[in-house]
């Protein structure tokens, strides 16, 4: 499974959070992963190989970390969107923003520009065309704000 395919799956699970209580998200994640393994052509037609356990674990782990930081991510997104309230953003757009914001702010393995580009690809696939420039603007502002923060890693001597 490619990172883009995994990100698509993560987005789909995070999107479900808008419709299910937080305590049911583990079950939602497992339902999605089971369905993806059984019928990849329905759930993720681009997937070229079988869903492996390491793919499942990567998706589970990332979904859990995003859900743990939802409030913090939403606050960062509201600030980056010039006080546009996240409860006014469409559910697909919000799920995409949360995944990308997590990658920009908390995932050192993914460069910010890659996270933005991938978010825009998801927006083109799942949202209306007006969402793409909005998502692009918010995420670029968030990346700019993150780049301006002092390095928070301890220095080694």
XYZ file of N, CA, C and O in Angstrom:
628
model
N 0.852 -1.172 0.000
C 0.000 0.000 0.000
C 0.899 1.237 0.000
O 1.831 1.324 0.786
N 0.605 2.170 -0.887
C 1.389 3.402 -0.925
C 0.962 4.334 0.202
O -0.112 4.176 0.785
N 1.790 5.336 0.470
C 1.429 6.330 1.488
C 0.159 7.080 1.082
O -0.668 7.408 1.931
N 0.009 7.350 -0.216
C -1.201 8.046 -0.686
C -2.444 7.194 -0.448
O -3.486 7.710 -0.027
N -2.338 5.896 -0.698
C -3.472 5.001 -0.451
C -3.769 4.915 1.046
O -4.938 4.924 1.456
N -2.724 4.843 1.852
C -2.919 4.813 3.307
C -3.574 6.107 3.774
O -4.498 6.091 4.592
N -3.109 7.245 3.246
C -3.673 8.545 3.620
C -5.154 8.618 3.231
O -5.977 9.154 3.961
N -5.492 8.097 2.061
C -6.886 8.064 1.626
C -7.722 7.272 2.629
O -8.809 7.696 3.032
N -7.207 6.132 3.061
C -7.916 5.318 4.049
C -8.031 6.040 5.383
O -9.084 6.009 6.034
N -6.964 6.694 5.797
C -6.982 7.456 7.056
C -8.028 8.558 6.965
O -8.824 8.745 7.894
N -8.057 9.274 5.844
C -9.078 10.305 5.641
C -10.477 9.714 5.776
O -11.341 10.277 6.446
N -10.714 8.570 5.142
C -12.051 7.968 5.166
C -12.480 7.597 6.589
O -13.646 7.721 6.946
N -11.531 7.138 7.381
C -11.850 6.783 8.766
C -12.073 8.051 9.594
O -13.031 8.131 10.368
N -11.218 9.045 9.431
C -11.384 10.308 10.160
C -12.711 10.960 9.772
O -13.397 11.543 10.615
N -13.106 10.846 8.521
C -14.397 11.366 8.064
C -15.545 10.733 8.854
O -16.513 11.406 9.205
N -15.442 9.452 9.166
C -16.483 8.750 9.923
C -16.683 9.345 11.314
O -17.752 9.225 11.901
N -15.637 9.985 11.847
C -15.704 10.561 13.189
C -16.828 11.586 13.302
O -17.387 11.800 14.373
N -17.202 12.202 12.189
C -18.278 13.189 12.196
C -19.642 12.539 12.450
O -20.592 13.227 12.809
N -19.726 11.230 12.275
C -21.016 10.540 12.360
C -21.121 9.535 13.501
O -22.193 9.002 13.748
N -19.997 9.263 14.158
C -19.985 8.258 15.210
C -19.359 8.830 16.467
O -18.478 9.678 16.385
N -19.773 8.359 17.636
C -19.162 8.854 18.882
C -17.691 8.442 18.959
O -17.283 7.418 18.406
N -16.915 9.231 19.650
C -15.477 9.002 19.767
C -15.173 7.586 20.262
O -14.248 6.937 19.775
N -15.960 7.104 21.218
C -15.687 5.774 21.764
C -15.971 4.660 20.759
O -15.569 3.526 20.964
N -16.617 4.965 19.655
C -16.883 3.962 18.622
C -15.894 3.980 17.472
O -16.001 3.185 16.541
N -14.893 4.836 17.540
C -13.987 4.979 16.407
C -13.036 3.791 16.229
O -12.674 3.471 15.102
N -12.690 3.133 17.298
C -11.840 1.952 17.148
C -12.584 0.889 16.335
O -12.024 0.272 15.429
N -13.855 0.711 16.658
C -14.690 -0.235 15.914
C -14.850 0.212 14.456
O -14.788 -0.613 13.542
N -15.025 1.507 14.227
C -15.145 2.024 12.867
C -13.867 1.776 12.069
O -13.916 1.415 10.890
N -12.733 1.951 12.709
C -11.448 1.703 12.055
C -11.352 0.237 11.648
O -10.993 -0.080 10.503
N -11.683 -0.651 12.558
C -11.595 -2.086 12.265
C -12.591 -2.493 11.173
O -12.251 -3.308 10.311
N -13.795 -1.933 11.201
C -14.771 -2.236 10.148
C -14.253 -1.803 8.786
O -14.366 -2.533 7.801
N -13.681 -0.618 8.728
C -13.147 -0.128 7.457
C -12.011 -1.026 6.978
O -11.963 -1.417 5.808
N -11.063 -1.353 7.860
C -9.915 -2.169 7.468
C -10.338 -3.563 7.014
O -9.778 -4.111 6.057
N -11.333 -4.134 7.669
C -11.846 -5.443 7.252
C -12.479 -5.353 5.870
O -12.201 -6.180 4.990
N -13.295 -4.336 5.664
C -13.938 -4.158 4.360
C -12.900 -3.889 3.271
O -13.014 -4.418 2.153
N -11.890 -3.102 3.585
C -10.833 -2.807 2.616
C -10.086 -4.080 2.230
O -9.779 -4.295 1.058
N -9.812 -4.934 3.188
C -9.100 -6.181 2.913
C -9.957 -7.130 2.079
O -9.451 -7.816 1.189
N -11.258 -7.152 2.354
C -12.156 -8.072 1.656
C -12.537 -7.585 0.260
O -12.713 -8.396 -0.647
N -12.718 -6.282 0.109
C -13.157 -5.736 -1.181
C -12.383 -4.466 -1.545
O -12.958 -3.382 -1.629
N -11.087 -4.587 -1.787
C -10.299 -3.384 -2.081
C -10.781 -2.659 -3.334
O -10.706 -1.434 -3.397
N -11.308 -3.390 -4.296
C -11.781 -2.761 -5.532
C -12.970 -1.827 -5.287
O -13.182 -0.888 -6.040
N -13.700 -2.040 -4.214
C -14.834 -1.184 -3.859
C -14.362 -0.003 -3.008
O -14.737 1.134 -3.253
N -13.532 -0.278 -2.019
C -13.143 0.752 -1.060
C -11.972 1.611 -1.504
O -11.891 2.778 -1.155
N -11.050 1.035 -2.243
C -9.875 1.784 -2.690
C -9.395 1.181 -4.009
O -8.419 0.440 -4.051
N -10.092 1.513 -5.099
C -9.790 0.889 -6.387
C -8.339 1.069 -6.851
O -7.835 0.257 -7.616
N -7.668 2.100 -6.379
C -6.284 2.338 -6.806
C -5.302 1.348 -6.184
O -4.176 1.205 -6.655
N -5.720 0.646 -5.135
C -4.814 -0.243 -4.416
C -4.439 -1.437 -5.293
O -5.294 -2.151 -5.790
N -3.139 -1.613 -5.481
C -2.639 -2.643 -6.391
C -2.231 -3.941 -5.696
O -2.073 -4.956 -6.335
N -2.011 -3.878 -4.393
C -1.603 -5.099 -3.701
C -2.465 -5.314 -2.470
O -3.195 -4.432 -2.031
N -2.353 -6.492 -1.919
C -3.144 -6.882 -0.757
C -2.791 -6.039 0.465
O -1.639 -5.650 0.668
N -3.781 -5.763 1.289
C -3.572 -5.027 2.535
C -2.786 -5.906 3.500
O -3.210 -7.004 3.833
N -1.628 -5.427 3.919
C -0.778 -6.198 4.818
C -0.938 -5.695 6.245
O -1.422 -4.590 6.478
N -0.482 -6.498 7.202
C -0.616 -6.137 8.612
C 0.118 -4.840 8.922
O -0.364 -4.025 9.709
N 1.270 -4.597 8.316
C 1.990 -3.345 8.582
C 1.192 -2.140 8.062
O 1.243 -1.072 8.659
N 0.440 -2.316 6.978
C -0.441 -1.251 6.480
C -1.559 -0.987 7.489
O -1.870 0.157 7.809
N -2.150 -2.051 7.971
C -3.226 -1.933 8.967
C -2.724 -1.187 10.207
O -3.391 -0.313 10.716
N -1.543 -1.577 10.675
C -0.996 -0.966 11.888
C -0.670 0.504 11.666
O -0.911 1.345 12.536
N -0.120 0.838 10.504
C 0.181 2.233 10.176
C -1.106 3.071 10.194
O -1.153 4.149 10.790
N -2.155 2.556 9.566
C -3.435 3.276 9.508
C -4.026 3.418 10.908
O -4.423 4.510 11.312
N -4.092 2.318 11.654
C -4.634 2.367 13.023
C -3.902 3.406 13.871
O -4.518 4.212 14.557
N -2.590 3.331 13.826
C -1.769 4.208 14.652
C -1.993 5.677 14.292
O -2.172 6.524 15.174
N -1.995 5.975 13.022
C -2.151 7.367 12.603
C -3.556 7.881 12.925
O -3.720 9.010 13.375
N -4.569 7.065 12.701
C -5.940 7.464 13.046
C -6.025 7.766 14.541
O -6.572 8.804 14.942
N -5.481 6.884 15.364
C -5.518 7.093 16.818
C -4.838 8.406 17.204
O -5.365 9.168 18.022
N -3.671 8.673 16.624
C -2.937 9.901 16.974
C -3.692 11.140 16.510
O -3.711 12.152 17.223
N -4.316 11.086 15.349
C -5.096 12.234 14.867
C -6.297 12.466 15.776
O -6.582 13.603 16.172
N -6.997 11.393 16.124
C -8.174 11.532 16.989
C -7.800 12.064 18.370
O -8.543 12.840 18.960
N -6.638 11.670 18.885
C -6.180 12.174 20.183
C -5.943 13.682 20.154
O -6.062 14.352 21.170
N -5.586 14.189 19.003
C -5.220 15.602 18.890
C -6.273 16.440 18.172
O -6.005 17.569 17.788
N -7.478 15.924 18.009
C -8.506 16.624 17.246
C -8.747 18.042 17.746
O -8.779 18.985 16.954
N -8.908 18.222 19.033
C -9.174 19.566 19.573
C -8.016 20.507 19.287
O -8.219 21.660 18.878
N -6.805 20.027 19.492
C -5.612 20.833 19.245
C -5.481 21.163 17.750
O -5.185 22.299 17.375
N -5.730 20.176 16.912
C -5.667 20.399 15.460
C -6.707 21.423 15.022
O -6.418 22.326 14.235
N -7.930 21.286 15.542
C -8.991 22.233 15.174
C -8.641 23.657 15.595
O -8.894 24.609 14.855
N -8.040 23.800 16.771
C -7.635 25.135 17.226
C -6.575 25.723 16.301
O -6.636 26.908 15.936
N -5.609 24.907 15.909
C -4.563 25.378 14.985
C -5.161 25.740 13.626
O -4.773 26.742 13.018
N -6.093 24.928 13.176
C -6.725 25.186 11.876
C -7.567 26.459 11.919
O -7.570 27.235 10.958
N -8.280 26.675 13.018
C -9.063 27.914 13.154
C -8.162 29.133 13.115
O -8.477 30.129 12.467
N -7.042 29.055 13.795
C -6.107 30.182 13.786
C -5.558 30.396 12.379
O -5.483 31.529 11.904
N -5.185 29.323 11.709
C -4.613 29.426 10.361
C -5.641 29.882 9.337
O -5.293 30.470 8.316
N -6.915 29.622 9.619
C -7.967 30.003 8.667
C -8.552 31.375 8.974
O -9.632 31.709 8.510
N -7.820 32.152 9.756
C -8.262 33.507 10.114
C -9.610 33.469 10.836
O -10.555 34.152 10.474
N -9.666 32.606 11.840
C -10.823 32.477 12.725
C -12.085 31.927 12.058
O -13.187 32.146 12.537
N -11.926 31.226 10.952
C -13.049 30.511 10.352
C -13.316 29.314 11.242
O -12.435 28.490 11.459
N -14.473 29.212 11.835
C -14.779 28.152 12.788
C -14.847 26.795 12.089
O -15.474 26.659 11.044
N -14.198 25.812 12.668
C -14.140 24.490 12.051
C -15.507 23.826 11.981
O -15.743 22.999 11.112
N -16.447 24.222 12.852
C -17.787 23.631 12.768
C -18.573 24.157 11.566
O -19.650 23.668 11.269
N -18.023 25.153 10.862
C -18.659 25.676 9.650
C -18.063 25.063 8.382
O -18.553 25.308 7.286
N -17.018 24.277 8.535
C -16.345 23.652 7.399
C -17.031 22.313 7.104
O -17.438 21.601 8.021
N -17.159 21.981 5.825
C -17.762 20.701 5.441
C -17.032 19.524 6.053
O -15.832 19.593 6.340
N -17.736 18.432 6.245
C -17.161 17.267 6.914
C -15.979 16.667 6.141
O -14.984 16.274 6.746
N -16.071 16.593 4.832
C -14.949 16.075 4.040
C -13.747 16.997 4.155
O -12.610 16.543 4.367
N -13.999 18.290 4.007
C -12.918 19.271 4.094
C -12.244 19.223 5.460
O -11.013 19.261 5.565
N -13.060 19.102 6.505
C -12.512 19.069 7.862
C -11.642 17.824 8.078
O -10.565 17.914 8.658
N -12.106 16.682 7.590
C -11.311 15.458 7.739
C -9.976 15.589 6.998
O -8.927 15.202 7.517
N -10.002 16.147 5.809
C -8.772 16.353 5.037
C -7.846 17.316 5.778
O -6.640 17.071 5.899
N -8.401 18.409 6.271
C -7.597 19.389 7.010
C -6.965 18.768 8.255
O -5.796 19.030 8.559
N -7.712 17.956 8.972
C -7.174 17.339 10.190
C -6.015 16.400 9.870
O -4.998 16.410 10.567
N -6.170 15.585 8.843
C -5.094 14.660 8.471
C -3.846 15.449 8.077
O -2.741 15.182 8.560
N -4.019 16.440 7.212
C -2.866 17.226 6.755
C -2.251 18.038 7.889
O -1.026 18.132 8.002
N -3.079 18.624 8.744
C -2.557 19.407 9.865
C -1.746 18.512 10.799
O -0.685 18.914 11.288
N -2.216 17.308 11.030
C -1.442 16.380 11.852
C -0.083 16.118 11.214
O 0.953 16.143 11.882
N -0.088 15.876 9.914
C 1.174 15.593 9.223
C 2.119 16.793 9.265
O 3.320 16.633 9.471
N 1.581 17.976 9.092
C 2.410 19.185 9.111
C 2.992 19.438 10.503
O 4.171 19.755 10.643
N 2.175 19.283 11.512
C 2.573 19.690 12.863
C 3.205 18.587 13.712
O 3.973 18.890 14.633
N 2.890 17.332 13.419
C 3.316 16.273 14.337
C 4.026 15.087 13.677
O 4.497 14.205 14.385
N 4.081 15.023 12.374
C 4.680 13.872 11.704
C 5.954 14.298 10.986
O 5.908 14.846 9.889
N 7.082 14.037 11.609
C 8.375 14.446 11.046
C 8.754 13.665 9.794
O 9.661 14.066 9.073
N 8.076 12.547 9.529
C 8.391 11.733 8.351
C 7.821 12.314 7.060
O 8.203 11.872 5.978
N 6.918 13.260 7.174
C 6.247 13.793 5.983
C 6.511 15.289 5.887
O 6.098 16.054 6.758
N 7.187 15.719 4.816
C 7.414 17.163 4.632
C 6.079 17.904 4.489
O 5.116 17.378 3.910
N 6.034 19.119 5.007
C 4.805 19.907 4.980
C 4.230 20.088 3.587
O 3.012 19.986 3.387
N 5.085 20.358 2.624
C 4.597 20.561 1.244
C 3.973 19.285 0.682
O 3.005 19.348 -0.076
N 4.510 18.133 1.055
C 3.934 16.858 0.618
C 2.553 16.681 1.247
O 1.598 16.282 0.575
N 2.439 16.988 2.533
C 1.150 16.882 3.222
C 0.101 17.765 2.543
O -1.048 17.345 2.348
N 0.500 18.974 2.166
C -0.431 19.889 1.501
C -0.823 19.341 0.137
O -2.008 19.308 -0.213
N 0.153 18.909 -0.640
C -0.142 18.379 -1.969
C -1.091 17.183 -1.895
O -2.050 17.083 -2.667
N -0.826 16.284 -0.956
C -1.695 15.117 -0.796
C -3.110 15.526 -0.358
O -4.093 14.956 -0.802
N -3.197 16.525 0.509
C -4.506 17.025 0.941
C -5.277 17.600 -0.244
O -6.490 17.388 -0.379
N -4.591 18.306 -1.110
C -5.243 18.884 -2.282
C -5.736 17.802 -3.231
O -6.820 17.932 -3.828
N -4.971 16.730 -3.355
C -5.418 15.608 -4.191
C -6.676 14.967 -3.604
O -7.610 14.632 -4.334
N -6.712 14.808 -2.289
C -7.924 14.284 -1.644
C -9.102 15.232 -1.850
O -10.225 14.793 -2.104
N -8.858 16.525 -1.732
C -9.929 17.515 -1.912
C -10.482 17.469 -3.337
O -11.697 17.564 -3.536
N -9.614 17.315 -4.310
C -10.070 17.218 -5.709
C -10.938 15.979 -5.901
O -11.879 15.994 -6.704
N -10.635 14.930 -5.165
C -11.354 13.658 -5.294
C -12.679 13.648 -4.531
O -13.667 13.090 -5.000
N -12.706 14.274 -3.336
C -13.854 14.116 -2.444
C -14.667 15.384 -2.171
O -15.703 15.306 -1.510
N -14.208 16.535 -2.618
C -14.873 17.796 -2.283
C -15.249 18.550 -3.553
O -14.815 18.202 -4.644
N -16.008 19.603 -3.379
C -16.308 20.430 -4.542
C -15.124 21.346 -4.832
O -14.227 21.512 -4.006
N -15.094 21.901 -6.030
C -13.898 22.632 -6.479
C -13.570 23.851 -5.633
O -12.422 24.282 -5.589
N -14.537 24.405 -4.923
C -14.268 25.567 -4.068
C -13.448 25.198 -2.841
O -12.827 26.053 -2.223
N -13.444 23.927 -2.494
C -12.715 23.483 -1.300
C -11.205 23.512 -1.510
O -10.457 23.753 -0.566
N -10.763 23.267 -2.737
C -9.328 23.146 -2.992
C -8.569 24.425 -2.625
O -7.603 24.366 -1.861
N -8.975 25.606 -3.110
C -8.226 26.805 -2.711
C -8.346 27.114 -1.216
O -7.397 27.610 -0.606
N -9.487 26.810 -0.613
C -9.644 27.035 0.826
C -8.662 26.154 1.602
O -7.921 26.641 2.473
N -8.638 24.870 1.292
C -7.743 23.938 1.973
C -6.292 24.339 1.739
O -5.479 24.342 2.671
N -5.969 24.699 0.518
C -4.614 25.133 0.186
C -4.214 26.351 1.023
O -3.123 26.389 1.599
N -5.081 27.328 1.107
C -4.781 28.543 1.870
C -4.586 28.274 3.350
O -3.625 28.763 3.962
N -5.484 27.487 3.927
C -5.401 27.182 5.361
C -4.115 26.403 5.665
O -3.382 26.731 6.599
N -3.843 25.391 4.870
C -2.672 24.555 5.143
C -1.362 25.297 4.889
O -0.395 25.112 5.637
N -1.313 26.134 3.873
C -0.100 26.922 3.652
C 0.137 27.890 4.801
O 1.275 28.094 5.226
N -0.938 28.486 5.326
C -0.809 29.377 6.486
C -0.339 28.586 7.711
O 0.534 29.038 8.450
N -0.898 27.400 7.903
C -0.484 26.554 9.022
C 0.993 26.182 8.897
O 1.741 26.252 9.881
N 1.419 25.817 7.709
C 2.824 25.475 7.487
C 3.719 26.678 7.769
O 4.770 26.542 8.416
N 3.294 27.843 7.330
C 4.064 29.064 7.587
C 4.193 29.309 9.089
O 5.281 29.622 9.593
N 3.093 29.143 9.820
C 3.116 29.329 11.269
C 4.009 28.290 11.939
O 4.761 28.613 12.870
N 3.969 27.052 11.472
C 4.816 26.001 12.047
C 6.287 26.290 11.780
O 7.134 26.075 12.644
N 6.585 26.770 10.579
C 7.974 27.086 10.228
C 8.525 28.243 11.050
O 9.733 28.351 11.239
N 7.651 29.122 11.538
C 8.083 30.272 12.327
C 8.280 29.946 13.801
O 8.863 30.734 14.538
N 7.806 28.779 14.234
C 7.989 28.380 15.629
C 9.446 28.045 15.866
O 10.101 27.467 15.005
N 9.938 28.389 17.049
C 11.319 27.999 17.356
C 11.422 26.478 17.409
O 10.468 25.798 17.771
N 12.582 25.977 17.045
C 12.813 24.540 17.055
C 12.597 24.027 18.490
O 13.232 24.500 19.412
N 11.689 23.063 18.633
C 11.338 22.584 19.965
C 12.100 21.316 20.361
O 11.900 20.786 21.424
N 12.985 20.855 19.476
C 13.755 19.662 19.805
C 14.942 20.055 20.664
O 15.596 21.050 20.416
N 15.240 19.257 21.690
C 16.391 19.594 22.542
C 17.684 19.492 21.746
O 17.859 18.593 20.938
N 18.547 20.439 21.993
C 19.840 20.449 21.305
C 20.766 19.442 21.963
O 20.762 19.272 23.176
N 21.546 18.767 21.135
C 22.524 17.845 21.662
C 23.885 18.506 21.653
O 24.203 19.282 20.764
N 24.666 18.206 22.655
C 25.983 18.842 22.767
C 27.057 17.900 22.328
O 27.027 16.758 22.413
